[in-house]
Coordinates of C-alpha atoms in Angstrom, one line a residue:
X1 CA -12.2 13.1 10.7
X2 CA -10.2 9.6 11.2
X3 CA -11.5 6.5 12.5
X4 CA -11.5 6.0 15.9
X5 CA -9.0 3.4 17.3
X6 CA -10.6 -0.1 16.7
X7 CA -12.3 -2.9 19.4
X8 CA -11.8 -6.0 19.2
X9 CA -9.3 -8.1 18.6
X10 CA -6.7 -4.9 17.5
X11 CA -7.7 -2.8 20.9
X12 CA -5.2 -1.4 23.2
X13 CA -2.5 -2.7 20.7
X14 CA -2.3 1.0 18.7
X15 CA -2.6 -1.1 15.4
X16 CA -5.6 -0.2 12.8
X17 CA -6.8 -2.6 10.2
X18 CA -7.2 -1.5 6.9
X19 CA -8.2 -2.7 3.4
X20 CA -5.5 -3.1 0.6
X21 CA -7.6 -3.4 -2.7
X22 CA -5.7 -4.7 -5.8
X23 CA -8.2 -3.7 -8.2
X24 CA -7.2 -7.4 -9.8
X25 CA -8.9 -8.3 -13.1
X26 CA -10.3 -11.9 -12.5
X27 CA -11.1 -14.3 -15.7
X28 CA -14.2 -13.1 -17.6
X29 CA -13.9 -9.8 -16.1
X30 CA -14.5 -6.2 -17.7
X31 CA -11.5 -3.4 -16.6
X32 CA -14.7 -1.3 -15.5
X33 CA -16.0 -4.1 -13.6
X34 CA -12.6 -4.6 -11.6
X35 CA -12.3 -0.9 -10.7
X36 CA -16.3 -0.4 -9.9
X37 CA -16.1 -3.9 -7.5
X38 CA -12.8 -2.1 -6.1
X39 CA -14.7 1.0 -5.2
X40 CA -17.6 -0.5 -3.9
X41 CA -15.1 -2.7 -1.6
X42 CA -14.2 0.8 -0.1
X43 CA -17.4 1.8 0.5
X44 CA -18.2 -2.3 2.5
X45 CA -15.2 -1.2 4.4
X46 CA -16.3 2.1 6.1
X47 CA -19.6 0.1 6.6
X48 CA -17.8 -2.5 8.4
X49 CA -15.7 -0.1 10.4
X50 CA -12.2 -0.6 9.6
X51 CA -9.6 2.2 9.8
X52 CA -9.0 2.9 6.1
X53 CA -8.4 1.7 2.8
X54 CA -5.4 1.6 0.4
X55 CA -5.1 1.6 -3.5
X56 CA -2.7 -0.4 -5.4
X57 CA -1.5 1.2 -9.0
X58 CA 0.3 -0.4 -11.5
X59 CA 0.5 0.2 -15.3
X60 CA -0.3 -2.2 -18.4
X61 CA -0.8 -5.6 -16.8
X62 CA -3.9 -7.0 -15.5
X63 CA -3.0 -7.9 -12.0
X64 CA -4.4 -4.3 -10.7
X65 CA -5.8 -2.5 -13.4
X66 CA -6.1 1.1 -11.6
X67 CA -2.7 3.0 -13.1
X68 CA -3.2 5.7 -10.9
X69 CA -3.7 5.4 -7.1
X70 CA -4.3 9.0 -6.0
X71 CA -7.1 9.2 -8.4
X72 CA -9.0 6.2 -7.0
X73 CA -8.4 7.8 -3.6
X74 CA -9.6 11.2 -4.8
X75 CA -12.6 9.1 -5.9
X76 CA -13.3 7.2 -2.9
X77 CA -12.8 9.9 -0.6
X78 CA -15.6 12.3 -2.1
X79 CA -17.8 8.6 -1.7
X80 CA -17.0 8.3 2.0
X81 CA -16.8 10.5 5.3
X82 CA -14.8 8.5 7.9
X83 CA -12.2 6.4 7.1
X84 CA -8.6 6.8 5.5
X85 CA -7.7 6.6 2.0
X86 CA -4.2 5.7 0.9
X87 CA -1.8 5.1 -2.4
X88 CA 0.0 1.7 -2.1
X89 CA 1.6 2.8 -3.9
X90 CA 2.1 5.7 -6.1
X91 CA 5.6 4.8 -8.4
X92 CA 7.6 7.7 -7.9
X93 CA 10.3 6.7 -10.8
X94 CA 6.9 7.4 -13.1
X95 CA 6.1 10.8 -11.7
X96 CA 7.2 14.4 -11.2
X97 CA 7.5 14.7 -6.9
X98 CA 6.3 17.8 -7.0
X99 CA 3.3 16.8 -9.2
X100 CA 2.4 14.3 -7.3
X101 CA 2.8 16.4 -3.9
X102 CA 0.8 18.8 -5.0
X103 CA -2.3 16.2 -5.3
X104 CA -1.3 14.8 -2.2
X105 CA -1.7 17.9 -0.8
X106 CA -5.0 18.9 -2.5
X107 CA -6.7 15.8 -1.6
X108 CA -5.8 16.0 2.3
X109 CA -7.0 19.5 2.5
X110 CA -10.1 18.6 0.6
X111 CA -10.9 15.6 2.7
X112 CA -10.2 16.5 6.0
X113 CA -7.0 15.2 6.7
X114 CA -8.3 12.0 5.5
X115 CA -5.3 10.6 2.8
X116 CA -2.7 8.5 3.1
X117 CA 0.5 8.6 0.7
X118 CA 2.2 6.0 0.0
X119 CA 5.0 6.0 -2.4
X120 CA 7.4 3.0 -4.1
X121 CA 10.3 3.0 -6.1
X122 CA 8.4 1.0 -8.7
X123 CA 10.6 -1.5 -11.2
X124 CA 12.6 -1.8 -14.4
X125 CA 9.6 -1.6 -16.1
X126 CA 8.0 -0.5 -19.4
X127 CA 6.2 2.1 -17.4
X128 CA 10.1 4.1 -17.6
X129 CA 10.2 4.2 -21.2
X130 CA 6.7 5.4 -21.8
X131 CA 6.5 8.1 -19.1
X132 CA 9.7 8.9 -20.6
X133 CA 11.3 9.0 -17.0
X134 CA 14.5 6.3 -18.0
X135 CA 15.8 3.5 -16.4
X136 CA 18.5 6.0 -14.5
X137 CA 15.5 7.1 -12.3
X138 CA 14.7 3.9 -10.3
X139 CA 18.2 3.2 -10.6
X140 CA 19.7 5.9 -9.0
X141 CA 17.1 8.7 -8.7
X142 CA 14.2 7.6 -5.8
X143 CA 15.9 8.9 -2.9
X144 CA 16.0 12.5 -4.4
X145 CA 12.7 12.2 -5.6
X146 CA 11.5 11.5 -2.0
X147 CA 13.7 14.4 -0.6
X148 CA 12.1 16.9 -3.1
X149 CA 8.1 14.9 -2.7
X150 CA 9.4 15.7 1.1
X151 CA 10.7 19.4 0.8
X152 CA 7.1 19.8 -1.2
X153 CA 5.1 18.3 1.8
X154 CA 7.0 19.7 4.7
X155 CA 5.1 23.0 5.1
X156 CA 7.8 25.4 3.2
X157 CA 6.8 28.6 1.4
X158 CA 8.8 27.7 -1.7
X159 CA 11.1 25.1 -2.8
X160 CA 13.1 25.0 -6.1
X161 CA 15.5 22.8 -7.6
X162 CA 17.7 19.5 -6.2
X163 CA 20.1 18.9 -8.9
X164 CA 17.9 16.1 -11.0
X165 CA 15.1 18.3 -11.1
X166 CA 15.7 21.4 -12.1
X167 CA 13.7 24.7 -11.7
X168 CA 13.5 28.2 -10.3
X169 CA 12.2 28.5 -7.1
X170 CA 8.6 28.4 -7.2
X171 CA 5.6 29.1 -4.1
X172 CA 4.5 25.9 -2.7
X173 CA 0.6 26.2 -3.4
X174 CA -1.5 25.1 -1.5
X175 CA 0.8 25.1 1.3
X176 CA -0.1 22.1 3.8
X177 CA -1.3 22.9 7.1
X178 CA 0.6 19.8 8.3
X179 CA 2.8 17.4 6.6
X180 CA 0.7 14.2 4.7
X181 CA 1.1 11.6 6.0
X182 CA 3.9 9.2 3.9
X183 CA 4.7 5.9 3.9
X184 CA 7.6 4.0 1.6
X185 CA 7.1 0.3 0.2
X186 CA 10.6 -1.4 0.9
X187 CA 11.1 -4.9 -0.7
X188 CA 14.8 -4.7 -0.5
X189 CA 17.7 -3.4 2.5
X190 CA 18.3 -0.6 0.1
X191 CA 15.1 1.1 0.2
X192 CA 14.6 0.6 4.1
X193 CA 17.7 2.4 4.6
X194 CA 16.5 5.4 2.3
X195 CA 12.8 5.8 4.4
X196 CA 14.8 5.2 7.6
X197 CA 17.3 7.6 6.9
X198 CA 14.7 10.4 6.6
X199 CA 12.5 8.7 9.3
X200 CA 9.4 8.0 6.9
X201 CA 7.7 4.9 8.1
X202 CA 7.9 1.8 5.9
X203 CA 4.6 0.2 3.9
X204 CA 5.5 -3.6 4.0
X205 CA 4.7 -6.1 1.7
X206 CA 2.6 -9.7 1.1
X207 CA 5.6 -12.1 0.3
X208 CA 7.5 -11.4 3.3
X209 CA 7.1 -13.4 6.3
X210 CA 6.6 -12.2 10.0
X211 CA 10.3 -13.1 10.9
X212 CA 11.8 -11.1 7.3
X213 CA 9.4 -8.2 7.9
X214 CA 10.9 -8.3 11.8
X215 CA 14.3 -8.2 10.3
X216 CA 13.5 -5.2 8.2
X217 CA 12.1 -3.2 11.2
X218 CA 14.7 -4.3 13.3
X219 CA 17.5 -2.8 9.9
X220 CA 14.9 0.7 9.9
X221 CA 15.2 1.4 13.6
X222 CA 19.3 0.9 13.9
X223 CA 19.4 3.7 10.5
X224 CA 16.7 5.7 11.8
X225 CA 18.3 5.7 15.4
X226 CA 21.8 6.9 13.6
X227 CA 19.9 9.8 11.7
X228 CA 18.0 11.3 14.9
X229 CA 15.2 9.4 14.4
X230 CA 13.6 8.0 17.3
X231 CA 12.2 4.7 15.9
X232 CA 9.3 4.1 18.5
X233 CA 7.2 7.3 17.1
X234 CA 7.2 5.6 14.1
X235 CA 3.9 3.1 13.0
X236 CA 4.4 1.4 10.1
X237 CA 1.9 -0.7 7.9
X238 CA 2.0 -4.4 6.7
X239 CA 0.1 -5.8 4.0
X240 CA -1.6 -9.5 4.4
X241 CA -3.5 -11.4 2.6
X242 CA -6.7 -12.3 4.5
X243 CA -9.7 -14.5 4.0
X244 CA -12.6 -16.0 6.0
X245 CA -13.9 -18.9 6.0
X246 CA -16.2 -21.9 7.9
X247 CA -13.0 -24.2 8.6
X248 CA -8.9 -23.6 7.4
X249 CA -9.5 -26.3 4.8
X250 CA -12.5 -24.5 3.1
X251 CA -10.4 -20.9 3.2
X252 CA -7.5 -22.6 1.4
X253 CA -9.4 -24.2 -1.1
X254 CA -11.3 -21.0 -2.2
X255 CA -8.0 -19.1 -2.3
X256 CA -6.4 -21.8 -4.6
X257 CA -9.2 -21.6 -6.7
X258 CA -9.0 -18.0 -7.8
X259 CA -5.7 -16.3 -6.5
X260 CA -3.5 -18.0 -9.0
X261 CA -4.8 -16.9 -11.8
X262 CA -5.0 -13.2 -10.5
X263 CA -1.1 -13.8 -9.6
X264 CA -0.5 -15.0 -13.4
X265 CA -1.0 -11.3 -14.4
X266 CA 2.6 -10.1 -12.6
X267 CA 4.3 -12.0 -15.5
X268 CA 3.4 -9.6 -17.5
X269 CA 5.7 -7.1 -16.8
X270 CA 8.1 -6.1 -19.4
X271 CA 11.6 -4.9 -18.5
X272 CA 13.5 -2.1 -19.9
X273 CA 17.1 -2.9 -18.4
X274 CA 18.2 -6.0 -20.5
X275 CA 17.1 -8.3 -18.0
X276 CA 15.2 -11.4 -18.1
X277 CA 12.1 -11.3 -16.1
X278 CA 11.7 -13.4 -13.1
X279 CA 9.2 -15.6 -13.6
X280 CA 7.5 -16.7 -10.1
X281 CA 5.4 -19.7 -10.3
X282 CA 1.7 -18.5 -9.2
X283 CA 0.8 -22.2 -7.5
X284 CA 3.9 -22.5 -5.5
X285 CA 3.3 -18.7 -4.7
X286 CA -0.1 -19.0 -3.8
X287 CA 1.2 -21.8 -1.3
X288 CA 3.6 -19.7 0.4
X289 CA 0.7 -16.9 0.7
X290 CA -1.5 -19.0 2.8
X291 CA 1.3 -20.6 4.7
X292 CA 2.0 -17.1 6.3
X293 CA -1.3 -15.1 5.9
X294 CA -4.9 -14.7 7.9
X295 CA -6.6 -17.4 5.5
X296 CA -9.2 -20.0 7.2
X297 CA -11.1 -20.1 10.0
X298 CA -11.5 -17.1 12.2
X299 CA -8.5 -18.6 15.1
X300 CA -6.5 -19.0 12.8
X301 CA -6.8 -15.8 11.0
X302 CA -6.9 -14.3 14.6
X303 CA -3.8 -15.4 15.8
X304 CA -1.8 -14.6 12.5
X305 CA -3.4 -10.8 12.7
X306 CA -2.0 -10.8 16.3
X307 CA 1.3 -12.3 15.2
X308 CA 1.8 -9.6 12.6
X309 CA 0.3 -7.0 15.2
X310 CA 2.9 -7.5 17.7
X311 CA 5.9 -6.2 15.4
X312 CA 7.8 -3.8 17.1
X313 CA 6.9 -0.4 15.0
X314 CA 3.5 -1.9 13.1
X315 CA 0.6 0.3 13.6
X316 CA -1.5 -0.4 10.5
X317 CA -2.0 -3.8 9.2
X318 CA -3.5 -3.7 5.5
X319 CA -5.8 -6.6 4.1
X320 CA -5.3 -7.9 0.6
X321 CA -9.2 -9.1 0.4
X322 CA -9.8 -10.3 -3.2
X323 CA -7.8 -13.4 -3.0
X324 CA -10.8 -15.5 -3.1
X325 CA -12.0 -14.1 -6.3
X326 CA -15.8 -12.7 -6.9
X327 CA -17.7 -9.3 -5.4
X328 CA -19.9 -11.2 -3.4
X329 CA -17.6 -13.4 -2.1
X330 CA -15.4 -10.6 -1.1
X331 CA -17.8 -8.2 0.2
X332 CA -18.7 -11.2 2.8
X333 CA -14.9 -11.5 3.6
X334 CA -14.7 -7.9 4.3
X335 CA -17.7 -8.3 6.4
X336 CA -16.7 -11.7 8.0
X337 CA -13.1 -10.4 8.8
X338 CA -14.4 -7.3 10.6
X339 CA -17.0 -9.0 12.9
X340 CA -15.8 -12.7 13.5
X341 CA -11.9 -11.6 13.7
X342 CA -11.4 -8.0 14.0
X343 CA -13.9 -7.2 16.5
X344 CA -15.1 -4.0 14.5
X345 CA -18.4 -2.3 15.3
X346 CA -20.3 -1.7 11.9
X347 CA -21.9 1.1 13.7
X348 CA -18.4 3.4 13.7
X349 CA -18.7 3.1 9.9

């Protein structure tokens, strides 16, 4: 069973606030540490009462170490009973769509209808070379790799090959009783157009302010409109970073303090494609962060949650709650967001 739709400052809006948990790997921190303080961050949220929670993955730096998404939410689903557990997101130029649909299936039938999929194109990373999936597949491969995840998902007895991927037909087992739930993350104009196209909501990003994530709705409904879609019935999710504190001063200080150095870990990434790596600068990162995001005192984190609640199309907003650095210090945020902002009733958890 879902969560019911929240009080507060979210009701009669249709929007549901969620957790998005990094799984970051602060200074002086064990890998096992990060993940265990990640899953117990899960479990504060369905004791606070928020809709859901959603799993970052990434592969071979430190700024989330969980490399696979859908097990954490496997995990955390057989650890809760109520809320939502989502991939944000699973890299699809990394793995088979039909493996991956098949686990997507398995784990919504197991929980009760409970998970989430969310699915990216990923980057020119090593992650290509290793998995041994090439540079050719995020190039030019992710939109048939989420027509065949789709085929998988969309109730059909069998499904066989789409040209990339090439097999006999084979029985779709277990079949889904209704199609997952999927979500795309779009960074760029490209990747809207492929989720609008096929009418697949979008899963949108920390750097992008109100007015660019605005712009990209605005992009999805004109393509979605064109290809039958009807734009309207779609709720898409937003990430934010979010954190509590006594005044806006306070907030911004503790984020400074710690969020940097968590940042630091996406230069890390190693490219495949003869690139140079972009190198952002974490401080001047961090600054932008706070200047759009939920971070101080609880007006001013409410009105930037309503701000980002009133996009046309947004029905999940997803909070990035670790910025602050520390379990304890984040379980109070999650805590502190959900009474003195959201409104929640710990009781629904």
């Amino acid at each position: 069973m879902t969560a019911d739709p929240p009080a507060g400052l979210l009701a009669g809006t249709g929007v549901h606030p969620h957790l998005f948990l990094l799984a970051g790997l602060p200074a002086g921190t064990s890998h096992a540490r990060a993940l265990a303080d990640a899953h117990a961050y899960g479990l504060a949220a369905e004791n606070a009462g928020y809709a859901g929670v959603w799993i970052a993955e990434h592969h071979f730096i430190s700024y989330g170490v969980c490399p696979s998404a859908v097990t954490f939410a496997g995990h955390l689903l057989g650890a809760t009973r109520r809320i939502a557990v989502g991939t944000a997101a699973c890299v699809l130029s990394n793995r088979h769509p039909v493996a991956l649909a098949e686990e997507a299936v398995l784990l919504d039938e197991l929980s009760g209808g409970r998970f989430r999929l969310g699915v990216a194109r990923g980057g020119p990373w090593v992650d290509l070379e290793v998995f041994g999936t090439g540079l050719d597949r995020y190039a030019e491969g992710f939109a048939e790799s989420v027509d065949l995840l789709s085929r998988w998902l969309s109730g059909a007895e069998t499904v066989s090959s789409t040209g990339r991927f090439t097999f006999r037909p084979v029985p779709v087992v277990p079949r889904p009783r209704r199609r997952v739930p999927t979500w795309i993350a779009a960074t760029s104009a490209a990747t809207v157009d492929i989720a609008a196209a096929r009418g697949i909501p979008l899963l949108l990003g920390m750097h992008a302010t109100v007015e660019e994530k605005a712009g990209m709705l605005d992009r999805y409904a004109d393509v979605a409109t064109r290809h039958g879609h009807d734009p309207d019935e779609i709720r898409h999710a937003s990430t934010h970073l979010a954190y509590l504190a006594d005044s806006d001063r306070a907030a911004e200080r503790a984020v400074r303090g710690a969020l940097p150095d968590l940042l630091a870990g996406t230069g890390e990434y190693v490219r495949v494609d003869g690139a140079t790596a972009a190198r952002r600068d974490p401080d001047r990162y961090v600054d932008h962060l706070l200047d759009i995001h939920p971070v101080g005192a609880a007006p001013r984190c409410r009105q930037t949650l309503a701000a980002a609640a009133a996009l046309p199309g947004v029905g999940h907003l997803l909070l990035m709650v670790e910025g602050a650095g520390g379990p304890e210090r984040t379980v109070e945020n999650i805590t502190g967001l959900a009474v003195e902002v959201l409104g929640l009733d710990p009781a629904a958890g």
